[in-house]
Short mmCIF file of N, CA and C in Angstrom, two decimals:
data_model
loop_
_atom_site.label_atom_id
_atom_site.label_comp_id
_atom_site.label_asym_id
_atom_site.label_seq_id
_atom_site.Cartn_x
_atom_site.Cartn_y
_atom_site.Cartn_z
N UNK A 1 229.42 -79.91 127.75
CA UNK A 1 229.55 -79.24 129.04
C UNK A 1 228.31 -78.41 129.31
N UNK A 2 228.04 -78.26 130.58
CA UNK A 2 226.95 -77.39 130.99
C UNK A 2 227.46 -75.95 131.00
N UNK A 3 226.57 -75.05 130.64
CA UNK A 3 226.93 -73.63 130.63
C UNK A 3 226.56 -73.02 131.97
N UNK A 4 227.22 -71.98 132.39
CA UNK A 4 228.39 -71.39 131.73
C UNK A 4 229.65 -72.21 132.01
N UNK A 5 230.59 -72.15 131.10
CA UNK A 5 231.85 -72.84 131.34
C UNK A 5 232.75 -71.92 132.15
N UNK A 6 233.54 -72.51 133.00
CA UNK A 6 234.45 -71.74 133.84
C UNK A 6 235.79 -71.59 133.13
N UNK A 7 236.57 -70.64 133.59
CA UNK A 7 237.88 -70.41 133.02
C UNK A 7 238.69 -71.70 133.06
N UNK A 8 239.32 -72.03 131.98
CA UNK A 8 240.14 -73.23 131.89
C UNK A 8 239.41 -74.42 131.30
N UNK A 9 238.07 -74.40 131.30
CA UNK A 9 237.33 -75.54 130.78
C UNK A 9 237.45 -75.66 129.26
N UNK A 10 237.50 -74.55 128.55
CA UNK A 10 237.63 -74.62 127.09
C UNK A 10 238.96 -75.27 126.71
N UNK A 11 240.01 -74.88 127.40
CA UNK A 11 241.32 -75.47 127.14
C UNK A 11 241.31 -76.96 127.49
N UNK A 12 240.65 -77.31 128.58
CA UNK A 12 240.55 -78.71 128.98
C UNK A 12 239.78 -79.52 127.94
N UNK A 13 238.74 -78.91 127.36
CA UNK A 13 237.97 -79.60 126.32
C UNK A 13 238.85 -79.90 125.11
N UNK A 14 239.71 -78.97 124.73
CA UNK A 14 240.62 -79.21 123.62
C UNK A 14 241.59 -80.33 123.95
N UNK A 15 242.08 -80.34 125.18
CA UNK A 15 243.00 -81.40 125.59
C UNK A 15 242.31 -82.76 125.62
N UNK A 16 241.07 -82.81 126.09
CA UNK A 16 240.32 -84.06 126.14
C UNK A 16 240.04 -84.61 124.75
N UNK A 17 239.90 -83.72 123.78
CA UNK A 17 239.62 -84.14 122.40
C UNK A 17 240.89 -84.61 121.69
N UNK A 18 242.01 -84.59 122.41
CA UNK A 18 243.29 -85.04 121.87
C UNK A 18 243.69 -84.28 120.60
N UNK A 19 243.43 -82.97 120.61
CA UNK A 19 243.75 -82.12 119.47
C UNK A 19 245.12 -81.47 119.57
N UNK A 20 245.75 -81.58 120.72
CA UNK A 20 247.00 -80.87 120.96
C UNK A 20 248.05 -81.10 119.89
N UNK A 21 248.30 -82.32 119.44
CA UNK A 21 249.32 -82.50 118.39
C UNK A 21 248.98 -81.72 117.12
N UNK A 22 247.72 -81.65 116.78
CA UNK A 22 247.31 -80.93 115.57
C UNK A 22 247.41 -79.42 115.77
N UNK A 23 247.11 -78.95 116.96
CA UNK A 23 247.13 -77.52 117.23
C UNK A 23 248.55 -76.98 117.38
N UNK A 24 249.47 -77.82 117.80
CA UNK A 24 250.85 -77.38 118.01
C UNK A 24 251.72 -77.57 116.77
N UNK A 25 251.10 -77.86 115.65
CA UNK A 25 251.84 -78.05 114.41
C UNK A 25 251.82 -79.51 114.03
N UNK A 26 251.40 -79.79 112.82
CA UNK A 26 251.20 -81.18 112.41
C UNK A 26 251.53 -81.30 110.93
N UNK A 27 252.38 -82.25 110.60
CA UNK A 27 252.74 -82.49 109.20
C UNK A 27 253.11 -81.21 108.46
N UNK A 28 254.07 -80.52 108.97
CA UNK A 28 254.59 -79.28 108.38
C UNK A 28 253.62 -78.10 108.45
N UNK A 29 252.51 -78.23 109.15
CA UNK A 29 251.61 -77.11 109.36
C UNK A 29 252.08 -76.35 110.60
N UNK A 30 251.98 -75.03 110.57
CA UNK A 30 252.41 -74.25 111.74
C UNK A 30 251.43 -74.43 112.90
N UNK A 31 251.92 -74.16 114.08
CA UNK A 31 251.06 -74.19 115.27
C UNK A 31 250.01 -73.09 115.17
N UNK A 32 248.86 -73.34 115.76
CA UNK A 32 247.80 -72.34 115.75
C UNK A 32 247.81 -71.57 117.07
N UNK A 33 247.09 -70.48 117.09
CA UNK A 33 246.98 -69.66 118.29
C UNK A 33 245.92 -70.29 119.19
N UNK A 34 246.37 -71.13 120.09
CA UNK A 34 245.46 -71.85 120.98
C UNK A 34 244.70 -70.87 121.88
N UNK A 35 245.35 -69.80 122.31
CA UNK A 35 244.67 -68.81 123.15
C UNK A 35 243.49 -68.18 122.41
N UNK A 36 243.65 -67.90 121.12
CA UNK A 36 242.55 -67.33 120.33
C UNK A 36 241.41 -68.34 120.18
N UNK A 37 241.75 -69.60 120.00
CA UNK A 37 240.74 -70.65 119.89
C UNK A 37 239.98 -70.81 121.20
N UNK A 38 240.69 -70.80 122.30
CA UNK A 38 240.06 -70.89 123.62
C UNK A 38 239.15 -69.68 123.84
N UNK A 39 239.62 -68.49 123.47
CA UNK A 39 238.81 -67.28 123.63
C UNK A 39 237.53 -67.36 122.79
N UNK A 40 237.62 -67.91 121.59
CA UNK A 40 236.43 -68.06 120.74
C UNK A 40 235.43 -69.03 121.36
N UNK A 41 235.92 -70.15 121.86
CA UNK A 41 235.03 -71.12 122.50
C UNK A 41 234.35 -70.50 123.72
N UNK A 42 235.12 -69.78 124.52
CA UNK A 42 234.56 -69.13 125.71
C UNK A 42 233.55 -68.06 125.33
N UNK A 43 233.81 -67.31 124.26
CA UNK A 43 232.88 -66.25 123.83
C UNK A 43 231.55 -66.84 123.38
N UNK A 44 231.59 -67.92 122.62
CA UNK A 44 230.35 -68.57 122.18
C UNK A 44 229.60 -69.13 123.39
N UNK A 45 230.31 -69.75 124.30
CA UNK A 45 229.68 -70.30 125.50
C UNK A 45 229.06 -69.20 126.36
N UNK A 46 229.77 -68.09 126.52
CA UNK A 46 229.24 -66.97 127.30
C UNK A 46 228.02 -66.35 126.63
N UNK A 47 228.05 -66.23 125.29
CA UNK A 47 226.90 -65.73 124.55
C UNK A 47 225.70 -66.64 124.78
N UNK A 48 225.92 -67.93 124.67
CA UNK A 48 224.83 -68.90 124.85
C UNK A 48 224.26 -68.82 126.27
N UNK A 49 225.12 -68.73 127.26
CA UNK A 49 224.66 -68.66 128.64
C UNK A 49 223.89 -67.37 128.91
N UNK A 50 224.36 -66.27 128.37
CA UNK A 50 223.72 -64.99 128.59
C UNK A 50 222.37 -64.88 127.87
N UNK A 51 222.17 -65.67 126.85
CA UNK A 51 220.96 -65.59 126.03
C UNK A 51 220.12 -66.86 126.10
N UNK A 52 220.33 -67.65 127.14
CA UNK A 52 219.65 -68.94 127.27
C UNK A 52 218.14 -68.81 127.30
N UNK A 53 217.63 -67.67 127.72
CA UNK A 53 216.18 -67.48 127.82
C UNK A 53 215.49 -67.50 126.45
N UNK A 54 216.19 -67.19 125.39
CA UNK A 54 215.58 -67.22 124.05
C UNK A 54 216.30 -68.14 123.07
N UNK A 55 217.41 -68.70 123.47
CA UNK A 55 218.26 -69.48 122.57
C UNK A 55 217.97 -70.97 122.69
N UNK A 56 217.61 -71.60 121.59
CA UNK A 56 217.41 -73.05 121.57
C UNK A 56 218.74 -73.77 121.38
N UNK A 57 219.51 -73.33 120.38
CA UNK A 57 220.80 -73.96 120.12
C UNK A 57 221.68 -73.03 119.30
N UNK A 58 222.96 -73.33 119.32
CA UNK A 58 223.93 -72.61 118.51
C UNK A 58 224.94 -73.62 118.01
N UNK A 59 225.28 -73.50 116.75
CA UNK A 59 226.25 -74.40 116.12
C UNK A 59 227.24 -73.54 115.35
N UNK A 60 228.50 -73.65 115.68
CA UNK A 60 229.57 -72.94 114.98
C UNK A 60 230.47 -74.01 114.38
N UNK A 61 230.51 -74.04 113.05
CA UNK A 61 231.25 -75.11 112.39
C UNK A 61 231.51 -74.75 110.93
N UNK A 62 232.72 -74.71 110.51
CA UNK A 62 233.95 -74.95 111.28
C UNK A 62 234.52 -73.65 111.84
N UNK A 63 235.42 -73.83 112.77
CA UNK A 63 236.29 -72.73 113.21
C UNK A 63 237.67 -73.05 112.66
N UNK A 64 238.22 -72.13 111.91
CA UNK A 64 239.54 -72.33 111.33
C UNK A 64 240.55 -71.53 112.16
N UNK A 65 241.52 -72.24 112.70
CA UNK A 65 242.54 -71.61 113.54
C UNK A 65 243.81 -71.40 112.74
N UNK A 66 244.43 -70.24 112.95
CA UNK A 66 245.68 -69.87 112.31
C UNK A 66 246.71 -69.53 113.38
N UNK A 67 247.88 -69.13 112.95
CA UNK A 67 248.93 -68.75 113.90
C UNK A 67 248.56 -67.55 114.74
N UNK A 68 247.84 -66.59 114.14
CA UNK A 68 247.56 -65.36 114.86
C UNK A 68 246.12 -65.25 115.37
N UNK A 69 245.22 -65.99 114.78
CA UNK A 69 243.81 -65.84 115.14
C UNK A 69 243.03 -67.08 114.76
N UNK A 70 241.73 -66.99 114.91
CA UNK A 70 240.84 -68.03 114.40
C UNK A 70 239.58 -67.34 113.90
N UNK A 71 238.86 -68.02 113.02
CA UNK A 71 237.66 -67.45 112.44
C UNK A 71 236.58 -68.51 112.35
N UNK A 72 235.37 -68.09 112.69
CA UNK A 72 234.21 -68.97 112.52
C UNK A 72 233.73 -68.80 111.09
N UNK A 73 233.70 -69.89 110.35
CA UNK A 73 233.30 -69.83 108.95
C UNK A 73 231.78 -69.81 108.81
N UNK A 74 231.09 -70.53 109.67
CA UNK A 74 229.65 -70.61 109.58
C UNK A 74 229.08 -70.79 110.98
N UNK A 75 227.91 -70.23 111.19
CA UNK A 75 227.24 -70.39 112.47
C UNK A 75 225.73 -70.43 112.25
N UNK A 76 225.07 -71.20 113.07
CA UNK A 76 223.61 -71.28 113.05
C UNK A 76 223.12 -71.04 114.46
N UNK A 77 222.26 -70.03 114.61
CA UNK A 77 221.66 -69.71 115.90
C UNK A 77 220.17 -69.96 115.75
N UNK A 78 219.63 -70.82 116.58
CA UNK A 78 218.22 -71.18 116.51
C UNK A 78 217.51 -70.65 117.76
N UNK A 79 216.53 -69.75 117.56
CA UNK A 79 215.79 -69.25 118.72
C UNK A 79 214.75 -70.26 119.20
N UNK A 80 214.36 -70.13 120.46
CA UNK A 80 213.29 -70.98 121.00
C UNK A 80 211.97 -70.60 120.33
N UNK A 81 211.13 -71.59 120.16
CA UNK A 81 209.78 -71.31 119.63
C UNK A 81 208.94 -70.78 120.78
N UNK A 82 208.26 -69.70 120.50
CA UNK A 82 207.43 -69.07 121.54
C UNK A 82 206.04 -69.61 121.52
#
C-alpha cells in the first residue's frame, strides 16, 4: 500500500491476506487482539509516512499477537543515504 494508509486499510489488509481464521482462534489457539494488531500496523505506517524524508525502508518481522496485545520482536529501520 501507498503511505499514508487511511483508517480501515490496515484491517482490510489483514482480511485480504486471509488471516482472519488464524486471528480469531485456530487449532485450540485463542483469538488475538485484532484491534491491537491493526493499531500496530497503523503506527508503523504513520511513522514511515511522517519520516519519509529520511527513511529508506522499515521492516518489522515478526509481530506476535496475543489476546491482549501484540509485540514487535524485531525491526530494521534503514535511513536514506545522503
